[in-house]
Each structure stands twice: as C-alpha cells, then as structure tokens.
Coordinates of C-alpha atoms in Angstrom, one line a residue:
X544 CA 32.3 14.8 -16.6
X545 CA 30.5 13.2 -19.8
X546 CA 29.5 9.6 -19.6
X547 CA 32.1 8.2 -21.7
X548 CA 35.0 10.0 -19.4
X549 CA 33.3 8.5 -16.2
X550 CA 33.3 5.2 -17.3
X551 CA 37.0 5.5 -18.7
X552 CA 38.2 6.2 -15.2
X553 CA 36.0 3.5 -13.3
X554 CA 37.7 0.8 -15.7
X555 CA 41.1 2.5 -14.7
X556 CA 40.7 2.7 -11.6
X557 CA 40.4 -1.2 -11.2
X558 CA 43.4 -3.3 -11.4
X559 CA 43.4 -6.3 -13.2
X560 CA 40.5 -5.3 -15.3
X561 CA 41.7 -7.5 -18.5
X562 CA 41.4 -10.4 -16.0
X563 CA 37.5 -10.5 -15.0
X564 CA 36.2 -12.3 -12.5
X565 CA 32.8 -12.7 -10.7
X566 CA 33.8 -11.3 -7.7
X567 CA 35.0 -8.2 -9.7
X568 CA 31.3 -8.4 -11.7
X569 CA 29.8 -8.0 -8.1
X570 CA 32.0 -4.9 -7.5
X571 CA 31.3 -3.3 -10.5
X572 CA 27.2 -4.1 -9.4
X573 CA 28.0 -2.3 -5.7
X574 CA 29.3 0.5 -7.3
X575 CA 26.7 1.1 -9.8
X576 CA 24.1 1.1 -7.0
X577 CA 25.5 4.2 -5.4
X578 CA 25.4 6.5 -9.0
X579 CA 23.0 9.0 -8.5
X580 CA 21.0 10.3 -11.8
X581 CA 23.6 12.4 -13.3
X582 CA 25.6 9.2 -14.0
X583 CA 22.7 6.9 -15.3
X584 CA 24.9 6.5 -18.7
X585 CA 27.3 4.6 -16.9
X586 CA 24.7 2.3 -15.4
X587 CA 23.3 1.1 -19.0
X588 CA 27.0 0.4 -19.9
X589 CA 27.8 -1.7 -16.9
X590 CA 24.4 -3.5 -17.1
X591 CA 25.3 -4.5 -20.5
X592 CA 28.9 -5.0 -19.7
X593 CA 28.1 -7.4 -17.0
X594 CA 25.3 -9.3 -18.8
X595 CA 27.9 -10.0 -21.4
X596 CA 31.1 -11.3 -19.3
X597 CA 28.4 -13.3 -16.7
X598 CA 28.0 -15.2 -20.0
X599 CA 31.4 -16.0 -20.5
X600 CA 32.1 -16.7 -16.8
X601 CA 29.0 -19.2 -17.0
X602 CA 27.6 -16.8 -13.3
X603 CA 24.7 -17.4 -12.7
X604 CA 23.8 -14.3 -10.9
X605 CA 24.8 -12.3 -13.6
X606 CA 21.5 -11.8 -15.3
X607 CA 19.8 -11.2 -12.1
X608 CA 22.3 -7.7 -11.7
X609 CA 22.2 -6.8 -15.3
X610 CA 18.3 -7.2 -15.0
X611 CA 18.5 -4.7 -12.0
X612 CA 20.6 -2.1 -13.3
X613 CA 19.0 -1.9 -16.7
X614 CA 15.7 -1.6 -14.6
X615 CA 17.2 1.5 -12.6
X616 CA 18.1 3.5 -15.5
X617 CA 14.7 3.0 -17.5
X618 CA 13.6 4.4 -14.2
X619 CA 15.9 7.4 -14.0
X620 CA 14.8 8.2 -17.8
X621 CA 11.3 7.5 -16.9
X622 CA 10.3 4.9 -18.9
X623 CA 8.6 3.2 -16.2
X624 CA 6.9 0.2 -18.5
X625 CA 10.7 -0.8 -19.2
X626 CA 11.8 -0.2 -16.0
X627 CA 9.0 -2.7 -14.5
X628 CA 9.6 -5.3 -17.3
X629 CA 13.4 -5.5 -16.1
X630 CA 12.3 -5.5 -12.5
X631 CA 10.0 -8.5 -12.7
X632 CA 12.9 -10.2 -15.4
X633 CA 15.2 -9.8 -12.2
X634 CA 12.6 -10.8 -9.8
X635 CA 11.7 -14.2 -11.4
X636 CA 15.7 -15.1 -12.0
X637 CA 16.3 -14.4 -7.7
X638 CA 13.3 -16.7 -7.4
X639 CA 14.6 -19.3 -9.6
X640 CA 18.3 -18.8 -8.1
X641 CA 16.3 -19.3 -4.6
X642 CA 18.4 -16.1 -3.6
X643 CA 16.5 -14.1 -0.9
X644 CA 18.9 -10.9 -0.9
X645 CA 18.3 -10.4 -4.9
X646 CA 14.4 -11.3 -4.5
X647 CA 14.1 -8.7 -1.4
X648 CA 16.0 -6.2 -3.7
X649 CA 13.9 -6.7 -7.1
X650 CA 10.8 -6.3 -4.7
X651 CA 11.8 -2.9 -2.9
X652 CA 12.2 -1.5 -6.9
X653 CA 9.1 -2.3 -7.6
X654 CA 7.6 -0.9 -4.6
X655 CA 9.6 2.4 -5.0
X656 CA 8.7 2.7 -8.4
X657 CA 4.7 1.7 -8.0
X658 CA 5.4 4.6 -5.5
X659 CA 6.8 6.9 -7.7
X660 CA 3.8 6.5 -10.3
X661 CA 1.1 7.3 -7.8
X662 CA 0.2 3.4 -7.2
X663 CA 0.4 3.0 -3.1
X664 CA -1.6 0.1 -3.4
X665 CA 0.4 -2.3 -5.4
X666 CA 3.9 -0.6 -3.8
X667 CA 2.5 -1.4 -0.3
X668 CA 1.9 -5.4 -1.8
X669 CA 5.2 -5.8 -2.9
X670 CA 6.9 -3.8 0.3
X671 CA 5.0 -6.1 2.8
X672 CA 6.7 -9.2 0.5
X673 CA 9.8 -7.3 1.1
X674 CA 9.4 -7.0 4.7
X675 CA 8.9 -10.5 5.7
X676 CA 11.4 -11.9 3.7
X677 CA 14.0 -9.3 5.2
X678 CA 12.8 -10.3 8.6
X679 CA 13.1 -14.2 8.1
X680 CA 16.5 -13.5 6.5
X681 CA 17.3 -11.2 9.6
X682 CA 19.5 -8.5 7.7
X683 CA 19.4 -5.6 10.1
X684 CA 20.0 -3.6 7.2
X685 CA 17.1 -4.9 4.8
X686 CA 14.6 -4.8 7.9
X687 CA 15.3 -1.1 8.1
X688 CA 14.9 -0.1 4.7
X689 CA 11.8 -2.1 4.3
X690 CA 10.1 -0.9 7.2
X691 CA 11.1 2.5 6.2
X692 CA 9.3 2.4 2.9
X693 CA 6.4 0.8 3.8
X694 CA 6.2 3.5 6.2
X695 CA 5.8 5.7 3.5
X696 CA 3.1 3.9 1.7
X697 CA 1.1 3.9 5.0
X698 CA 1.5 7.8 4.9
X699 CA 0.6 8.0 1.5
X700 CA -2.7 6.1 2.5
X701 CA -2.9 8.2 5.7
X702 CA -2.8 5.1 8.2
X703 CA 0.0 7.5 10.1
X704 CA -0.6 5.4 13.1
X705 CA 0.3 2.2 11.4
X706 CA 3.7 4.5 9.7
X707 CA 4.7 5.6 13.3
X708 CA 4.5 2.2 14.5
X709 CA 6.8 1.2 11.6
X710 CA 9.3 3.9 12.0
X711 CA 9.7 3.6 15.4
X712 CA 10.4 -0.3 15.4
X713 CA 13.1 1.0 12.4
X714 CA 14.6 3.6 14.5
X715 CA 15.5 1.0 17.7
X716 CA 16.6 -2.0 15.4
X717 CA 19.2 0.3 13.6
X718 CA 20.2 2.9 15.6
X719 CA 22.9 0.4 17.9
X720 CA 24.1 -0.2 14.4
X721 CA 24.6 3.5 13.0
X722 CA 27.6 3.2 12.1
X723 CA 26.9 0.9 9.3
X724 CA 23.2 1.2 8.8
X725 CA 22.2 4.6 7.2
X726 CA 19.1 5.6 9.3
X727 CA 18.7 9.0 7.7
X728 CA 16.1 7.7 5.6
X729 CA 14.1 7.0 9.1
X730 CA 15.1 10.6 10.1
X731 CA 13.5 11.9 6.8
X732 CA 10.5 9.8 7.3
X733 CA 9.8 10.8 10.9
X734 CA 10.1 14.8 9.9
X735 CA 7.9 14.0 7.1
X736 CA 5.3 12.0 9.3
X737 CA 5.4 14.8 12.2
X738 CA 5.3 17.4 9.4
X739 CA 1.9 15.5 8.2
X740 CA 0.6 15.8 11.3
X741 CA 1.4 19.8 11.5
X742 CA 3.9 19.0 14.3
X743 CA 6.2 21.5 12.2
X744 CA 8.7 22.0 15.3
X745 CA 8.8 18.4 16.3
X746 CA 9.8 17.8 12.4
X747 CA 12.6 20.5 11.7
X748 CA 15.2 18.8 13.9
X749 CA 15.3 15.6 11.7
X750 CA 15.3 17.4 8.6
X751 CA 18.2 19.4 9.3
X752 CA 19.9 16.5 10.3
X753 CA 19.8 14.8 7.7
X754 CA 20.8 18.3 5.5
X755 CA 23.6 18.3 7.3
X756 CA 24.6 14.7 6.9
X757 CA 24.1 14.5 3.0
X758 CA 25.8 18.2 2.2
X759 CA 29.1 16.5 4.2
X760 CA 28.3 13.4 1.7
X761 CA 27.8 15.3 -0.9
X762 CA 24.4 13.0 -2.0
X763 CA 22.7 15.2 -4.4
X764 CA 19.5 12.8 -4.5
X765 CA 18.9 12.7 -1.0
X766 CA 20.1 16.9 -0.6
X767 CA 17.2 17.6 -2.8
X768 CA 14.9 15.7 -0.7
X769 CA 16.0 17.6 2.2
X770 CA 15.9 21.0 0.5
X771 CA 12.6 20.4 -0.5
X772 CA 11.0 18.8 2.9
X773 CA 12.9 22.2 4.2
X774 CA 11.1 24.4 2.0
X775 CA 7.6 23.1 2.4
X776 CA 8.2 23.3 6.3
X777 CA 9.1 27.2 6.3
X778 CA 6.0 27.7 3.7
X779 CA 3.7 26.0 6.5
X780 CA 5.2 28.5 9.4
X781 CA 4.9 31.2 7.1
X782 CA 8.5 32.0 7.0
X783 CA 8.4 32.9 3.0
X784 CA 12.2 34.2 3.0
X785 CA 14.0 30.8 4.4
X786 CA 11.0 28.8 2.3
X787 CA 12.4 30.7 -1.0
X788 CA 15.9 29.7 -0.4
X789 CA 15.0 26.5 0.1
X790 CA 12.5 25.7 -2.7
X791 CA 14.7 27.7 -5.4
X792 CA 17.7 25.2 -4.6
X793 CA 15.6 22.2 -5.3
X794 CA 14.9 23.6 -9.0
X795 CA 18.4 24.0 -9.6
X796 CA 19.2 20.3 -8.1
X797 CA 16.1 18.9 -10.2
X798 CA 17.9 20.4 -13.3
X799 CA 21.3 19.6 -12.7
X800 CA 20.4 15.9 -12.2
X801 CA 18.0 15.7 -15.7
X802 CA 14.9 14.3 -13.4
X803 CA 11.5 15.4 -14.6
X804 CA 9.5 13.8 -11.6
X805 CA 12.0 16.2 -9.3
X806 CA 11.8 19.4 -11.3
X807 CA 8.0 18.6 -11.2
X808 CA 7.9 18.7 -7.5
X809 CA 9.9 21.6 -7.7
X810 CA 7.1 23.6 -9.6
X811 CA 4.6 22.0 -6.9
X812 CA 6.5 23.7 -4.5
X813 CA 6.9 27.0 -5.7
X814 CA 3.5 27.1 -6.5
X815 CA 2.5 26.3 -3.0
X816 CA 4.6 29.1 -1.7
X817 CA 3.5 31.8 -4.2
X818 CA -0.1 31.2 -3.1
X819 CA 0.6 31.3 0.0
X820 CA 2.4 35.0 -0.6
X821 CA -0.6 35.6 -2.3
X822 CA 1.4 35.9 -6.0
X823 CA -1.0 34.3 -7.7
X824 CA 0.4 34.8 -11.1
X825 CA 3.6 33.1 -10.0
X826 CA 1.4 30.1 -8.9
X827 CA -0.5 30.2 -12.0
X828 CA 2.5 29.9 -13.8
X829 CA 4.5 27.0 -11.6
X830 CA 0.9 25.1 -11.3
X831 CA 1.0 24.9 -14.8
X832 CA 4.3 24.0 -15.4
X833 CA 4.1 20.7 -12.8
X834 CA 0.9 19.7 -14.5
X835 CA 2.8 19.9 -17.6
X836 CA 5.5 17.6 -16.2
X837 CA 3.7 15.4 -13.7
X838 CA 0.7 14.3 -16.8
X839 CA 3.8 13.7 -19.3
X840 CA 5.5 11.2 -16.6
X841 CA 2.6 9.3 -16.0
X842 CA -0.5 8.9 -17.9
X843 CA -3.3 6.2 -18.8
X844 CA -1.5 4.2 -21.5
X845 CA 1.3 4.2 -19.1
X846 CA -0.8 2.7 -16.2
X847 CA -2.3 0.2 -18.7
X848 CA 0.8 -1.3 -20.1
X849 CA 2.2 -1.2 -16.5
X850 CA -0.5 -3.7 -15.3
X851 CA -0.1 -5.9 -18.6
X852 CA 3.5 -6.4 -17.9
X853 CA 2.1 -7.2 -14.2
X854 CA -0.3 -10.0 -15.5
X855 CA 2.4 -11.4 -17.9
X856 CA 4.7 -11.5 -14.8
X857 CA 1.6 -13.1 -12.6
X858 CA 0.7 -15.8 -15.8
X859 CA 4.3 -16.7 -16.1
X860 CA 4.2 -17.7 -12.0
X861 CA 1.1 -19.6 -13.0
X862 CA 2.0 -21.5 -15.6
X863 CA 5.2 -22.7 -13.4
X864 CA 3.0 -23.4 -10.9
X865 CA 0.7 -25.6 -13.0
X866 CA 3.8 -27.1 -14.5
X867 CA 4.6 -28.5 -10.9
X868 CA 1.3 -29.4 -9.9
X869 CA 1.1 -31.6 -13.3
X870 CA 4.4 -33.1 -12.3
X871 CA 3.1 -34.0 -9.1
X872 CA -0.3 -35.6 -10.3
X873 CA 2.0 -38.0 -12.6
X874 CA 4.2 -39.0 -9.5
X875 CA 0.3 -39.8 -8.3
X876 CA -0.6 -41.8 -11.1
X877 CA 2.6 -43.5 -11.3
X878 CA 1.9 -44.4 -7.4
X879 CA -1.5 -45.5 -8.6
X880 CA -0.7 -47.9 -11.0
X881 CA 2.0 -49.3 -8.1
X882 CA -0.7 -49.8 -5.8
X883 CA -2.9 -51.7 -8.4
X884 CA -0.2 -54.0 -9.3
X885 CA 0.0 -54.9 -5.4
X886 CA -3.6 -54.8 -5.4
X887 CA -3.6 -57.9 -7.9
X888 CA -0.9 -59.7 -5.7
X889 CA -2.3 -59.2 -2.1
X890 CA -6.1 -59.9 -3.8
X891 CA -8.9 -58.3 -1.3
X892 CA -6.6 -56.1 0.6
X893 CA -5.2 -54.6 -2.5
X894 CA -8.6 -54.2 -3.7
X895 CA -9.7 -52.1 -0.7
X896 CA -6.7 -50.3 -1.0
X897 CA -7.3 -49.3 -4.8
X898 CA -11.0 -48.5 -3.8
X899 CA -9.7 -46.0 -0.8
X900 CA -7.5 -44.4 -3.2
X901 CA -10.0 -43.4 -6.2
X902 CA -12.3 -42.1 -3.7
X903 CA -9.4 -39.8 -2.3
X904 CA -8.5 -39.1 -5.7
X905 CA -12.2 -37.7 -6.8
X906 CA -12.0 -36.1 -3.3
X907 CA -9.0 -34.1 -4.7
X908 CA -10.4 -33.3 -7.9
X909 CA -13.4 -31.6 -6.5
X910 CA -11.4 -29.7 -4.0
X911 CA -9.0 -28.8 -6.3
X912 CA -11.9 -27.5 -9.0
X913 CA -13.2 -25.6 -5.8
X914 CA -10.2 -23.8 -4.9
X915 CA -10.2 -22.9 -8.6
X916 CA -13.3 -20.9 -8.3
X917 CA -12.2 -19.4 -5.0
X918 CA -9.1 -18.0 -6.9
X919 CA -10.9 -16.7 -9.8
X920 CA -13.3 -14.9 -7.4
X921 CA -10.7 -13.4 -6.0
X922 CA -9.3 -12.1 -9.2
X923 CA -12.2 -10.7 -9.7
X924 CA -12.2 -8.9 -6.2
X925 CA -8.6 -7.7 -7.1
X926 CA -9.8 -6.4 -10.3
X927 CA -12.9 -4.7 -9.1
X928 CA -10.8 -2.8 -6.1
X929 CA -8.4 -1.8 -8.4
X930 CA -10.6 -0.4 -10.8
X931 CA -11.8 1.6 -7.9
X932 CA -8.5 2.9 -6.8
X933 CA -7.9 4.0 -10.0
X934 CA -11.0 6.0 -10.3
X935 CA -10.5 7.7 -6.9
X936 CA -7.0 8.6 -8.0
X937 CA -8.1 10.3 -11.2
X938 CA -10.8 12.1 -9.1
X939 CA -8.5 13.4 -6.9
X940 CA -5.5 14.2 -9.2
X941 CA -7.5 15.4 -12.4
X942 CA -10.3 17.3 -11.4
X943 CA -8.5 19.2 -8.2
X944 CA -6.6 20.8 -10.9
X945 CA -8.8 22.8 -12.7
X946 CA -11.0 23.8 -9.7
X947 CA -7.5 24.9 -8.3
X948 CA -7.0 27.0 -11.5
X949 CA -10.6 28.4 -11.3
X950 CA -9.9 29.8 -8.0
X951 CA -6.7 31.2 -8.4
X952 CA -7.8 33.5 -11.4
X953 CA -10.9 34.1 -9.3
X954 CA -8.9 35.3 -6.1
X955 CA -7.0 37.2 -8.6
X956 CA -9.6 39.3 -10.3
X957 CA -11.4 39.5 -6.5
X958 CA -8.8 41.9 -5.3
X959 CA -9.6 43.9 -8.6
X960 CA -13.1 43.9 -8.0
X961 CA -13.3 47.6 -7.6
X962 CA -13.4 48.0 -11.2
X963 CA -16.2 45.4 -11.9
X964 CA -19.7 46.6 -11.9
X965 CA -22.5 45.6 -9.3
X966 CA -23.2 42.8 -11.8
X967 CA -20.0 41.6 -12.4
X968 CA -19.0 41.7 -9.1
X969 CA -22.0 39.2 -8.1
X970 CA -21.2 37.4 -11.2
X971 CA -17.4 36.4 -10.3
X972 CA -18.9 36.1 -6.5
X973 CA -20.8 32.9 -8.0
X974 CA -17.8 31.8 -10.0
X975 CA -15.9 31.7 -6.9
X976 CA -18.8 29.8 -4.9
X977 CA -19.4 27.1 -7.3
X978 CA -15.7 26.5 -7.6
X979 CA -15.8 25.8 -3.8
X980 CA -18.5 23.8 -4.2
X981 CA -17.0 21.3 -6.6
X982 CA -13.6 21.2 -4.9
X983 CA -15.8 20.1 -1.3
X984 CA -17.9 17.8 -3.7
X985 CA -14.6 16.0 -4.6
X986 CA -13.3 16.2 -1.1
X987 CA -16.6 14.3 0.7
X988 CA -16.6 11.9 -2.3
X989 CA -13.4 10.7 -0.9
X990 CA -14.1 11.0 2.2
X991 CA -16.3 8.2 2.3
X992 CA -12.9 6.0 2.0
X993 CA -11.5 7.5 4.8
X994 CA -15.0 7.6 7.3
X995 CA -14.9 3.8 8.2
X996 CA -12.8 3.7 11.2
X997 CA -12.8 7.8 11.3
X998 CA -10.0 9.4 13.5
X999 CA -9.4 6.5 16.3
X1000 CA -5.6 5.9 16.9
X1001 CA -4.7 1.8 17.3
X1002 CA -4.2 1.1 21.1
X1003 CA -3.4 -2.2 21.4
X1004 CA -4.1 -3.6 25.0
X1005 CA -4.6 -6.9 26.9
X1006 CA -8.1 -7.1 28.4
X1007 CA -10.7 -9.8 29.1
X1008 CA -13.3 -10.4 26.6
X1009 CA -16.1 -12.0 28.6
X1010 CA -16.4 -8.7 30.9
X1011 CA -16.6 -6.5 27.6
X1012 CA -18.9 -9.2 26.0
X1013 CA -21.2 -8.2 29.5
X1014 CA -21.1 -5.2 29.2
X1015 CA -22.3 -4.7 25.3
X1016 CA -25.3 -7.0 26.3
X1017 CA -26.2 -4.7 29.3
X1018 CA -26.5 -1.7 27.2
X1019 CA -28.3 -3.0 24.5
X1020 CA -31.2 -4.7 27.0
X1021 CA -33.1 -1.3 27.2
X1022 CA -33.3 -1.5 23.4
X1023 CA -34.2 -5.4 23.1
X1024 CA -36.8 -4.9 26.1
X1025 CA -38.7 -2.2 24.1
X1026 CA -39.0 -5.0 21.0
X1027 CA -39.5 -7.9 23.9
X1028 CA -36.8 -9.5 22.3
X1029 CA -34.9 -12.0 24.8
X1030 CA -31.3 -11.5 24.9
X1031 CA -29.4 -14.9 25.5
X1032 CA -25.7 -15.0 26.7
X1033 CA -23.2 -18.0 26.5
X1034 CA -19.9 -16.8 27.9
X1035 CA -17.1 -18.7 29.1
X1036 CA -16.7 -19.2 33.2
X1037 CA -13.3 -18.6 33.2
X1038 CA -11.3 -15.4 32.2
X1039 CA -10.7 -14.9 28.8
X1040 CA -8.0 -12.4 27.5
X1041 CA -7.2 -11.2 24.3
X1042 CA -4.5 -8.8 22.8
X1043 CA -6.1 -6.2 20.3
X1044 CA -7.9 -3.0 20.6
X1045 CA -10.7 -2.8 23.0
X1046 CA -12.6 0.1 21.4
X1047 CA -12.8 -1.3 17.9
X1048 CA -13.9 -5.1 19.6
X1049 CA -16.5 -3.1 21.1
X1050 CA -17.8 -1.6 17.9
X1051 CA -18.1 -4.8 16.4
X1052 CA -20.2 -6.4 19.1
X1053 CA -22.1 -3.4 19.1
X1054 CA -23.0 -3.0 15.6
X1055 CA -23.6 -7.0 15.3
X1056 CA -25.7 -6.5 18.6
X1057 CA -27.9 -3.7 17.2
X1058 CA -28.5 -5.1 13.6
X1059 CA -29.4 -8.7 15.2
X1060 CA -32.3 -6.5 17.6
X1061 CA -32.8 -4.1 14.6
X1062 CA -33.8 -7.1 12.0
X1063 CA -35.7 -9.4 14.7
X1064 CA -39.4 -9.3 15.1
X1065 CA -40.9 -8.9 18.3
X1066 CA -41.1 -11.8 21.0
X1067 CA -38.1 -13.3 19.2
X1068 CA -34.6 -14.2 20.5
X1069 CA -31.2 -13.0 19.7
X1070 CA -28.2 -15.0 20.9
X1071 CA -24.3 -13.6 22.0
X1072 CA -21.4 -16.0 22.0
X1073 CA -18.0 -16.1 22.9
X1074 CA -15.6 -19.4 22.5
X1075 CA -12.0 -20.0 22.7
X1076 CA -10.5 -22.0 19.6
X1077 CA -7.1 -22.8 19.6
X1078 CA -5.0 -19.8 19.0
X1079 CA -7.8 -17.4 18.2
X1080 CA -11.2 -16.5 19.6
X1081 CA -14.6 -16.7 18.4
X1082 CA -17.2 -14.1 18.7
X1083 CA -20.9 -15.1 17.1
X1084 CA -24.3 -13.1 17.1
X1085 CA -27.2 -15.2 16.0
X1086 CA -31.0 -14.0 15.7
X1087 CA -34.2 -15.2 14.7
X1088 CA -35.0 -12.1 12.4
X1089 CA -35.8 -11.9 8.6
X1090 CA -32.9 -13.3 7.0
X1091 CA -30.9 -12.4 4.2
X1092 CA -31.6 -13.8 0.3
X1093 CA -28.7 -16.1 -1.0
X1094 CA -28.0 -13.9 -4.1
X1095 CA -27.5 -11.0 -1.8
X1096 CA -25.4 -12.6 0.3
X1097 CA -22.3 -11.5 -1.6
X1098 CA -23.0 -7.6 -1.6
X1099 CA -23.6 -7.9 2.7
X1100 CA -20.1 -6.3 3.2
X1101 CA -20.2 -3.5 0.8
X1102 CA -20.7 0.2 1.2
X1103 CA -24.2 1.4 0.8
X1104 CA -25.9 -2.0 0.4
X1105 CA -29.2 -1.6 0.6
X1106 CA -30.4 -5.1 0.9
X1107 CA -34.2 -5.8 0.5
X1108 CA -34.6 -7.2 3.8
X1109 CA -35.5 -4.3 6.2
X1110 CA -35.8 -3.5 9.7
X1111 CA -38.9 -4.7 11.5
X1112 CA -39.8 -2.1 13.5
X1113 CA -39.0 0.9 11.3
X1114 CA -35.8 1.1 12.8
X1115 CA -33.1 3.4 10.1
X1116 CA -30.5 1.7 8.2
X1117 CA -28.1 3.6 5.6
X1118 CA -26.6 0.6 4.8
X1119 CA -22.7 1.1 6.0
X1120 CA -23.2 -0.7 9.3
X1121 CA -21.7 -4.0 8.3
X1122 CA -19.2 -2.2 5.6
X1123 CA -17.7 -0.5 8.8
X1124 CA -17.8 -3.9 10.8
X1125 CA -15.9 -5.5 8.1
X1126 CA -13.4 -2.9 7.8
X1127 CA -12.6 -2.6 11.6
X1128 CA -12.3 -6.8 11.8
X1129 CA -9.7 -6.5 9.0
X1130 CA -7.9 -3.8 10.6
X1131 CA -7.0 -5.5 13.8
X1132 CA -6.5 -8.6 11.2
X1133 CA -9.4 -10.4 11.6
X1134 CA -11.8 -12.2 9.6
X1135 CA -15.9 -12.0 9.8
X1136 CA -18.4 -14.3 7.6
X1137 CA -22.1 -14.6 7.8
X1138 CA -24.5 -17.8 7.4
X1139 CA -28.6 -16.9 6.8
X1140 CA -31.4 -18.4 5.5
X1141 CA -34.6 -16.3 4.7
X1142 CA -37.2 -16.2 7.3
X1143 CA -35.3 -18.3 10.4
X1144 CA -32.5 -15.6 10.9
X1145 CA -28.9 -14.7 10.3
X1146 CA -25.2 -16.0 12.2
X1147 CA -22.4 -13.6 12.4
X1148 CA -19.3 -15.2 13.2
X1149 CA -16.0 -13.0 14.1
X1150 CA -12.7 -14.8 14.5
X1151 CA -9.6 -12.9 16.5
X1152 CA -6.3 -13.9 17.1
X1153 CA -5.6 -14.0 20.7

C-alpha cells in the first residue's frame, strides 16, 4: 500500500476529522507509535500535522509529540544525527512541561538509538535515568520496559548477572499484569541471556513462545527478531536446515521493511551459518555485504556529529542552570540590601549581622569556585573514558574483520593444499598462524577491560564485617611477621552486619592490607579499623610506609600505574592491585579514597552502604 493511500485511510477512519481537538491529536500520536518501518512516511506526515494543529489549538504538548515522531522517522531512515536532534528537543520540551511520562519516552528513545549505533555506555546512562523516573512514577508498563532495555545494555557490556537480576524483576512485576503489559520483550531477553550463556535448550522455549505470539499479531518488526534468534540458536546447535530456513526468512522481512540495519544483521547471520557449514565462499560474500552495510550505517563522522549534538544539548542545560543560579544570586543580593538597611536602624546588632552575611557570602564564593573545578575535572575524566571506549570499539569492530577475512580465505586454500608445493604449504601455514596470532592479540587487549573482577557472580548476603576483618588480619600475620611488622586491629566490640558480597569485600580488605605490608619498612606498624557511620560502614587501612608523591595521587587507581613508590622488601607489584580494588568497590556501590605523605605512610578509606 502506498504511503498516501495509508494516510487517506487513517484520516477517513477518524469521525469528525474536520473538527480537530487536542484529544484527537493525542489519538493520532498514539496510533503512529504502533506503525512499523514500512509506514514511516505516514509517521513523518502526522508529525508535521500535529505540529501545525497544536499551534492553532495552543496545545502545549504538541511540540513534544511532534519532535518524538520526527525522531522516530529519522531513526527508521538511519539518519541518526537528525534523530538524536529531535529526541533531545523532545526531552528538553518534556522537562519544561514537567511531564515525567514524556521525559521517560524521550530518554528511552535516546537509549535505544545509542544502543543501535554501538554506544552501550551512553545508552546505559539514559536507561538508568528512565528507570529512576519510572520507579518514581510507579507506572508498571514503563518500569518493565525500562528494566528490559537496561538488561540488554548490561548484556552488551557482558555483565550477565546484573542483566538476569533486572529481567527476573521485570518478569516478577509484569507477569500479574500480562493482559495489559506486553512481556514478550522480557521473554526475548531471557532467551537471549540463556543463549549468551550457551544454555540453548533453556533459551528455545522463550524464542518459540514469542514467535507464536508475534505471528498471531502480525508484528513484522518483532517477528524478524524472533526469526533471527531462532536462526542463531539452531546454528549453534548445528541443526543447519532449521537454521537456514529461519535465516532466509529474516532477510526477506528485512528487505520488506526496507531496514539497512536489519539487512546487515541478516547477512551476518547467514555468514555465520555458512562458516559453520564450511561453505567459505558464501560466508565471505555475506561477510562482505554485512561489512558494507554496517559501516555505511555508523561511521566516524556520524559519531562525531552525534557527540556534538549531545554537547550542544548539555550546554543548553548548563545555560539554564546558570540562569537559575543568577536569579538566586540576585535574590541574595536583594536580601543583603535589606539586611544592610536593618543594620543601620538597629546599630550594633545590624552591623554584626552584616559582617556575618559577608563572611558567609565569601565562603559560598570559594565553595562555588571549588565545585566548578571539580565539575571541570569530572568532565575531563568523562571525556577520557569516552575516548578509551571508542578506541576499544574501533579495535573490536574494524580490526577483527580483516583477520576474519584472512582466516576464511586461508581455510579455503588449506582444503586444496594438495595442489601446492611444500614451500607454498609452509607459507600458507605461516599466514594462518600469523592471522590467529593477530586475532588472539586483539582478544587479549580487550580482555584487560574484563579482567578486573573475573567471572565472579555477584552474591548478596548479610554477614558480620567484624568477623570477616578478623579473619583477613589473621591470614596476613605470617606475612607481617616475616617483615617484623606489627598489625593493629581497631574493631567494634559489637556485631556489625552489612548487606553486600562477602567475597568481594574480603578481596578489598586483602588487597589493601597486602599493599600496606608490601610498602611498609621492617619494624613498623599497620592499622586496620572498622567503624559504623550512620547508614554506611568505613574500612580504613593505615601504614607507616614509604607514602606517595602528591603529583602521583591522581593516577593511583589507574591500570598499570607504576608510581615511584616501591615495595620495601623486593616484593612484586604489577600496578593492577589498586585499580582492581577501585573497580570492586564501585561494583558494590561503594567509594574509596587515599591520603598519603611521602615518608610518613598512607591511609586508604573504603565507604560501603549497609
């Protein structure tokens, strides 16, 4: 059906169309959200229609609705810069209206888009904002949807335990409302999670259930996902006939929808299937088609433009915050004038009040300057982290492809190696060996990012921190005695329970105590203390060691940071210990800090919520 004919049908189906009101505009918007990619031209038409009619009706939510529909259209067209522009504009308009519902929608749209263009960290940020708002609002549908989407991001980041916790919670919340809340996304994500953990038989019922549901509903977009999941699953199970049937249907649906991203993923699936079947010619053809489509969708210029759009939006928010701050300062100045007038009337009492006010204002200015410096440092750290993630993304995406291509051709030639001379066979073997080495080198580089906590699965339990600390200190007495170092424990006399991961808290204490002993000279002292502080608990490790130079403190928790301080008895140090401690502390929602002076020792403080 042509787009104009669809528009005519939709308008014709609305009684009283000539008398458009705000409820009619909202109804049009709601219907557009259900349109699939083959109806994207209709979405563009109604976005403009809602914008125009909202101005006539003075409907203040019209701009929010129109901008979101425009963003959806641009995303379907793979125009990601324009899509982000409209989503950010929709988010800004929703916040001005103080509309939590539309703010959640805009945040979710941005998160989904960033996920599609291989920016999971940015997507995670938006999803977390949406999750907080959904929980605050108490909207079951939005809570379930946001938990599902955030779980997908955790899966992309290989944080499977966190993903499973979110999906189980989404299923628990949504199952009682199954007749009104669509939980097929939860089933799909649970299937994907089991698939990633190679639990194929456990994943299969989830995928088949969704295929049945979406076939009945004739939901083409979701049906494509179901078919792709089943094709991948049967490929891993080496049931190639079933895998081929599902994979070919995904390609047909992708072309029907006119979606380049779906077509690229279908090629990737067919390439994987061909490789498993040892049909290397077909694997290469599909791999080449996938790379051309995937590279065309997201390139470096696109990421740069998107980053600039995000920065402009952030600058706009900062400008609004500065404007509000200026108004507050003006109010304070007005208040100061009033106090001055009262001071003249009341003499000495007024003079003392004015002096107190001036002192407070100067303190506020110093505090404001300090806060501004902290914000600038945080922005710089965020920028460096973004550059690191971008580099890792480029390495994993772009460098793996040529190595995969070399391996495909090498394997193909190896199957016909009897036609080659002995010297040519040795050369071919060297080529394949070099390719495998290169791919392994890339994998090892990427593994550094995942090595911090290893394969430990988060296990929350209620345990006595005092007993755990005593056990850790006992384990290190032999190491301390060898260096004639005296260990001092300052622990509470009562039981002190904390709800956390006992294994990870133990690792934190062990790393800090081990470091303290390594960097403390013979005959000195090391103290370990545990204290209760309102709703948190502090663990402190203090030593009389060599200390740390002031200029090296900012790099203390960085990976491989080889600072000038060295162990006092020739002990080994690879520079990873404190970076792992910091990663573990953040994993269990804690904070770590250090105070140190060269020649006088160091104090490490860990704050954990109960």
